[in-house]
Short mmCIF file of C-alpha atoms in Angstrom, two decimals:
data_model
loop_
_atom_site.label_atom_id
_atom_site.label_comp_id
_atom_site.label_asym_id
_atom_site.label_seq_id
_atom_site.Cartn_x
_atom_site.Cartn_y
_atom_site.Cartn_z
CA UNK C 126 0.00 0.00 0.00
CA UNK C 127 0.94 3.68 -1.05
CA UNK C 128 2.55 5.42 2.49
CA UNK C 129 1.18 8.60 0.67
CA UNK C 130 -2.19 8.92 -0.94
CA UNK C 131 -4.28 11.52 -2.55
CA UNK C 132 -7.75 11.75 -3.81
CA UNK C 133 -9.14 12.34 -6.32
CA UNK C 134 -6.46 11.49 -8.77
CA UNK C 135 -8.06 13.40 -11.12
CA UNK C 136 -10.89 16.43 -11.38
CA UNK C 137 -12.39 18.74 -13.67
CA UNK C 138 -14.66 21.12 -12.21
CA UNK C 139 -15.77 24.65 -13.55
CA UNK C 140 -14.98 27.90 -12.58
CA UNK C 141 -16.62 29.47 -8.71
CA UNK C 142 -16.67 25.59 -7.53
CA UNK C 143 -15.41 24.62 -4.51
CA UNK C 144 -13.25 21.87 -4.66
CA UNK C 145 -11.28 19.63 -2.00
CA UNK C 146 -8.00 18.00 -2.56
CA UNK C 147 -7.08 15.22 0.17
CA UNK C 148 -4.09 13.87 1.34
CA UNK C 149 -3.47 10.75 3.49
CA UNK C 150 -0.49 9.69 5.37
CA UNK C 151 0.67 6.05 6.88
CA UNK C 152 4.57 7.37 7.75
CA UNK C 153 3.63 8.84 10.67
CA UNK C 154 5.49 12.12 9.80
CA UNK C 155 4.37 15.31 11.73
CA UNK C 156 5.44 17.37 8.22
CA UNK C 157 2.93 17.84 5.59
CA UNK C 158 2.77 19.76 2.56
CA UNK C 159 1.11 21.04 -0.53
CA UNK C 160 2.56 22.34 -3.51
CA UNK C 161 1.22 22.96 -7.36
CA UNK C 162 3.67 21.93 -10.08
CA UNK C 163 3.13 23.76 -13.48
CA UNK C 164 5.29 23.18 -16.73
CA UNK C 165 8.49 25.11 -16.17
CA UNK C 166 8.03 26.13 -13.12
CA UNK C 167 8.94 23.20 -11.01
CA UNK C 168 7.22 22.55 -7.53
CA UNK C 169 5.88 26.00 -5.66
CA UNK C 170 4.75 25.83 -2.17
CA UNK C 171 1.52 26.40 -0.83
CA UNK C 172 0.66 25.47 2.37
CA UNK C 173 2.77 23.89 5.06
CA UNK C 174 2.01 22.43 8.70
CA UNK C 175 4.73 21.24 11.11
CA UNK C 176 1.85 19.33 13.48
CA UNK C 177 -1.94 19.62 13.46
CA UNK C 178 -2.06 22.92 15.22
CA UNK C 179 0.92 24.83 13.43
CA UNK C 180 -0.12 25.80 9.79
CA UNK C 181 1.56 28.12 7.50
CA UNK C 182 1.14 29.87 4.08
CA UNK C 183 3.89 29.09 1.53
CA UNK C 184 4.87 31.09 -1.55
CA UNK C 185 2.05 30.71 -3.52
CA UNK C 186 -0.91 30.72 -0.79
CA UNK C 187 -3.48 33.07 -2.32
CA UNK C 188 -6.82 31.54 -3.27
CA UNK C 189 -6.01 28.35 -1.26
CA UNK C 190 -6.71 26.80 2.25
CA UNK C 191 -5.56 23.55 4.54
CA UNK C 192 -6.98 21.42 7.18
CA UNK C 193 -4.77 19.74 9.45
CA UNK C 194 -7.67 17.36 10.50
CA UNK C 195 -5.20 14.79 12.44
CA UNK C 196 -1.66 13.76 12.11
CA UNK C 197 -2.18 11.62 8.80
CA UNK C 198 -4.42 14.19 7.05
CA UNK C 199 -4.20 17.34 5.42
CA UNK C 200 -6.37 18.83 2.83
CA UNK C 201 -5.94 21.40 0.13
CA UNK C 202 -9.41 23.59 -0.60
CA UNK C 203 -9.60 26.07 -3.24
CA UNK C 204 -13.02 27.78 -2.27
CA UNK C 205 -13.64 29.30 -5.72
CA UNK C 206 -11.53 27.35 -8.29
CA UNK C 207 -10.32 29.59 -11.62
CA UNK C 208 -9.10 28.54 -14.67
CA UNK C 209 -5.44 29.40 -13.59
CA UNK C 210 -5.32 26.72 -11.03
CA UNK C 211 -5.41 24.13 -13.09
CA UNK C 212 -2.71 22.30 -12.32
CA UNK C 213 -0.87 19.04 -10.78
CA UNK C 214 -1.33 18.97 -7.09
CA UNK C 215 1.09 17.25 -4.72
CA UNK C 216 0.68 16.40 -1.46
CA UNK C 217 4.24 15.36 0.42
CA UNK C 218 5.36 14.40 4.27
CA UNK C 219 8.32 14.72 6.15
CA UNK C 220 9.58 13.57 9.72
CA UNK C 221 11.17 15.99 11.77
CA UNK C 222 14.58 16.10 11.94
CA UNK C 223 15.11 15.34 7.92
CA UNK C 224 15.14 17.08 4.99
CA UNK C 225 13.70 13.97 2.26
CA UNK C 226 10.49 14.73 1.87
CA UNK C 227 7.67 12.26 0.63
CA UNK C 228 5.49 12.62 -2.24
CA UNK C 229 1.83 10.95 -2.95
CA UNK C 230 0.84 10.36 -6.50
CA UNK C 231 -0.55 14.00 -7.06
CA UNK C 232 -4.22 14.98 -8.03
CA UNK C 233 -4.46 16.65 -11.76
CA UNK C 234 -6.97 19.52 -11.68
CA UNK C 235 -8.46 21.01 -14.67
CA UNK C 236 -10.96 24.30 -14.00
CA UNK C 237 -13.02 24.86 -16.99
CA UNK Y 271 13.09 34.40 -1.03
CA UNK Y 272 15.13 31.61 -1.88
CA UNK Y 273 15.57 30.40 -5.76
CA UNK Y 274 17.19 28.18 -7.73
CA UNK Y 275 17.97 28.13 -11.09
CA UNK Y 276 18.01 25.04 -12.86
CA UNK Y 277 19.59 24.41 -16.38
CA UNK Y 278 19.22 23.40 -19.13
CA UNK Y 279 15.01 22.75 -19.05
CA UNK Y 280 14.53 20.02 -21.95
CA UNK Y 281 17.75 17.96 -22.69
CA UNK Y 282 17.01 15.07 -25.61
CA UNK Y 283 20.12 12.90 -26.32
CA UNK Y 284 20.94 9.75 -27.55
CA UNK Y 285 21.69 6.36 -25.60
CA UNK Y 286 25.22 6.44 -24.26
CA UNK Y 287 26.32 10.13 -24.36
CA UNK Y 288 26.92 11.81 -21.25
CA UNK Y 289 25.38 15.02 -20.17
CA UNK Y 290 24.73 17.25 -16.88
CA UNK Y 291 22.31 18.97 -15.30
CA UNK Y 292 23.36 22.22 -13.01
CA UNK Y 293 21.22 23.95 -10.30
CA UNK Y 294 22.24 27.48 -9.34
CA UNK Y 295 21.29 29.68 -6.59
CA UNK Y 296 22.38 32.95 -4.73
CA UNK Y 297 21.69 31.58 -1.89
CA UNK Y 298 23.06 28.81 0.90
CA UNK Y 299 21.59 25.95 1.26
CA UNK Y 300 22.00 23.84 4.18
CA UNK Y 301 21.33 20.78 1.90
CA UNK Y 302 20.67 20.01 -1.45
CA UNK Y 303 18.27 17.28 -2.77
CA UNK Y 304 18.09 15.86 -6.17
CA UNK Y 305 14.37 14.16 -7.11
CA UNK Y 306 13.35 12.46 -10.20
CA UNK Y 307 9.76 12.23 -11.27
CA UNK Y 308 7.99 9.82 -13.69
CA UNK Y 309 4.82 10.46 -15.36
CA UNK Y 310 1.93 9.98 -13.04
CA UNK Y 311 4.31 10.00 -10.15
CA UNK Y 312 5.32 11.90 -7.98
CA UNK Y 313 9.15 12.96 -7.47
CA UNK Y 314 10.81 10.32 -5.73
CA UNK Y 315 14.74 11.35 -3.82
CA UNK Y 316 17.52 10.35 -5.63
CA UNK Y 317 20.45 11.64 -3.43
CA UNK Y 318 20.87 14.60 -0.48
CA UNK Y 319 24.13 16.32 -0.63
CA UNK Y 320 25.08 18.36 2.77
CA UNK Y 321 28.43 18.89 2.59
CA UNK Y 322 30.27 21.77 0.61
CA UNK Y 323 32.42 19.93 -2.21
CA UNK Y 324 30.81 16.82 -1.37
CA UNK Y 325 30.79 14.36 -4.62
CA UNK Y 326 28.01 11.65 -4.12
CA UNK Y 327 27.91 8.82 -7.20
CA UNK Y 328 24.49 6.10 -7.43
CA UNK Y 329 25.77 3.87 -10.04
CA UNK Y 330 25.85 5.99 -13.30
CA UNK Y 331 24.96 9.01 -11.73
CA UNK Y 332 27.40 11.82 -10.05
CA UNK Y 333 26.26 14.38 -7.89
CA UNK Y 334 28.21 17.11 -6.47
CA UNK Y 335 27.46 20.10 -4.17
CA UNK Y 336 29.48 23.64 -4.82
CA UNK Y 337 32.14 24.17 -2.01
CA UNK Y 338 29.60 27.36 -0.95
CA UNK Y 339 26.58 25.07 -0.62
CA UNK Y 340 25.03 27.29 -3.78
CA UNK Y 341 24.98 24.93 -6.26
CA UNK Y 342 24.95 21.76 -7.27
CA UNK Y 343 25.51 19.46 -10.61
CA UNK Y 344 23.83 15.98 -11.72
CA UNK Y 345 26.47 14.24 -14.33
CA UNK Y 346 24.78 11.01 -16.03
CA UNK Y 347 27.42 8.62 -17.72
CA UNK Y 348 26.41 6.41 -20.82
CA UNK Y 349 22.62 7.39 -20.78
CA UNK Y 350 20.00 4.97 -20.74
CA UNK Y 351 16.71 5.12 -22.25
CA UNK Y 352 15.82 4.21 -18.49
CA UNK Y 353 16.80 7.51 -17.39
CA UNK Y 354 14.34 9.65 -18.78
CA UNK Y 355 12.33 11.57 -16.91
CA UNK Y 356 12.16 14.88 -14.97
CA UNK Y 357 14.99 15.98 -12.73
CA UNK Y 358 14.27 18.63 -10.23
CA UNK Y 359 16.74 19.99 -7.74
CA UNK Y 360 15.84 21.11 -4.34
CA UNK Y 361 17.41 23.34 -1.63
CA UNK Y 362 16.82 22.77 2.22
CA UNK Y 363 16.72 26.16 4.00
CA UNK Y 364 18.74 26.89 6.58
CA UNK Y 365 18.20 26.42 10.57
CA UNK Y 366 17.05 29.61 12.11
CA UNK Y 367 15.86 31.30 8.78
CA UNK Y 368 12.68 31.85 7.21
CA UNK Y 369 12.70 28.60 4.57
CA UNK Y 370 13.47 26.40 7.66
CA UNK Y 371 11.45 23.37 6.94
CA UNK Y 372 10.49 23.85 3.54
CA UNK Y 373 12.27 22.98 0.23
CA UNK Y 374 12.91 25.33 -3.09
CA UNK Y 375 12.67 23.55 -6.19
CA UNK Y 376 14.36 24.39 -9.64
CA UNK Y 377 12.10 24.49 -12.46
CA UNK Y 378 13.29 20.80 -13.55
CA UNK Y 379 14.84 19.42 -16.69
CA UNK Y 380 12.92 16.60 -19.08
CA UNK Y 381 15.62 13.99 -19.78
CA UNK Y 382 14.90 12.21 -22.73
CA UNK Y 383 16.99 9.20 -23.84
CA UNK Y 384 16.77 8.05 -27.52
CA UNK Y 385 17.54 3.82 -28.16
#
């Protein structure tokens, strides 16, 4: 079994949905993350959380938001989704102490 | 804000050349990551480099980190048609600053290996 999973996989939604993004977590890592990879651009960072009560915006933050809801779960919402988040989605963990971080399969989101 | 520069972004060459991939920065590091992603995957570690002028080598692949923990370099020998995929490079801020914890990618290079 996958130690990092994310659902959906994939979505296409239109534009002024709400949408949730879902990450699950069997390392038992207190470091999660989400980032948005776009051709070119690599992987930009937009939320972070260090345990379920310390969350914190990354570089690209705007227009997202998280939910620590335990240790093993953190979730990505984009409250009105526009066409310029379309985009791959990763979810990753890390424990404390080490810099390797650990990516799930990523969620591919298309806004129409 | 932390970047880092990663060149060159598409790279196509045929089995058994060599070729390398550099990651540049202004900035210290206090470690240096190489990932490689496939498609439908996500990026999976390949080696961490911590030490300024460290040389790290996984089989056919040579990594090295610059003596001022600012850059870094991914050498492939004989390339395989195995090897394709994306490279990204990724700097570990340092202790006490405000990128502690979090990880600044390079835009990636697409590796493609002809037969």
């Amino acid at each position: 079994d996958a130690d990092v999973t994310q659902t959906p996989r994939n979505r296409i939604t239109k534009t002024g949905k709400r949408i949730m993004l879902e990450c699950s977590q069997t390392k038992g890592h207190d470091r999660m993350y989400w980032y948005r990879q776009d051709p070119g651009l690599g992987l930009r960072l937009i939320y972070y959380s260090f345990d379920v009560k310390d969350i914190n915006k990354g570089e690209i933050s705007d227009g997202y938001s998280v939910s620590r809801q335990a240790q093993a779960k953190f979730s990505l919402s984009l409250e009105s989704a526009i066409p310029n988040q379309t985009a791959l989605y990763f979810c990753a963990t890390r424990p404390t102490g080490w810099n390797e971080q650990f990516f799930g399969p990523g969620t591919r989101l298309t806004v129409l | 804000t932390q970047l880092l520069e990663q060149s060159p972004q598409f790279l196509s060459i045929q089995e058994g050349e060599n070729l390398t991939v550099y990651c540049n920065s202004s900035s210290v590091f206090s470690s240096l990551q190489w990932y490689r992603q496939e498609p439908g995957e996500g990026p999976v570690l390949l080696v961490t480099v911590v030490t300024g002028g460290e040389v790290k080598k996984l089989k056919r692949l040579t990594f090295q980190f610059g003596d001022a923990r600012k850059d870094s370099s991914l050498h492939i020998t004989a390339a395989q048609p195995g090897d394709t995929g994306l490279y990204l490079c990724a700097g570990a801020g340092n202790a006490g600053g405000t990128s502690y914890g979090k990880l600044t990618f390079g835009q990636g290079t697409i590796l493609t290996v002809h037969p």
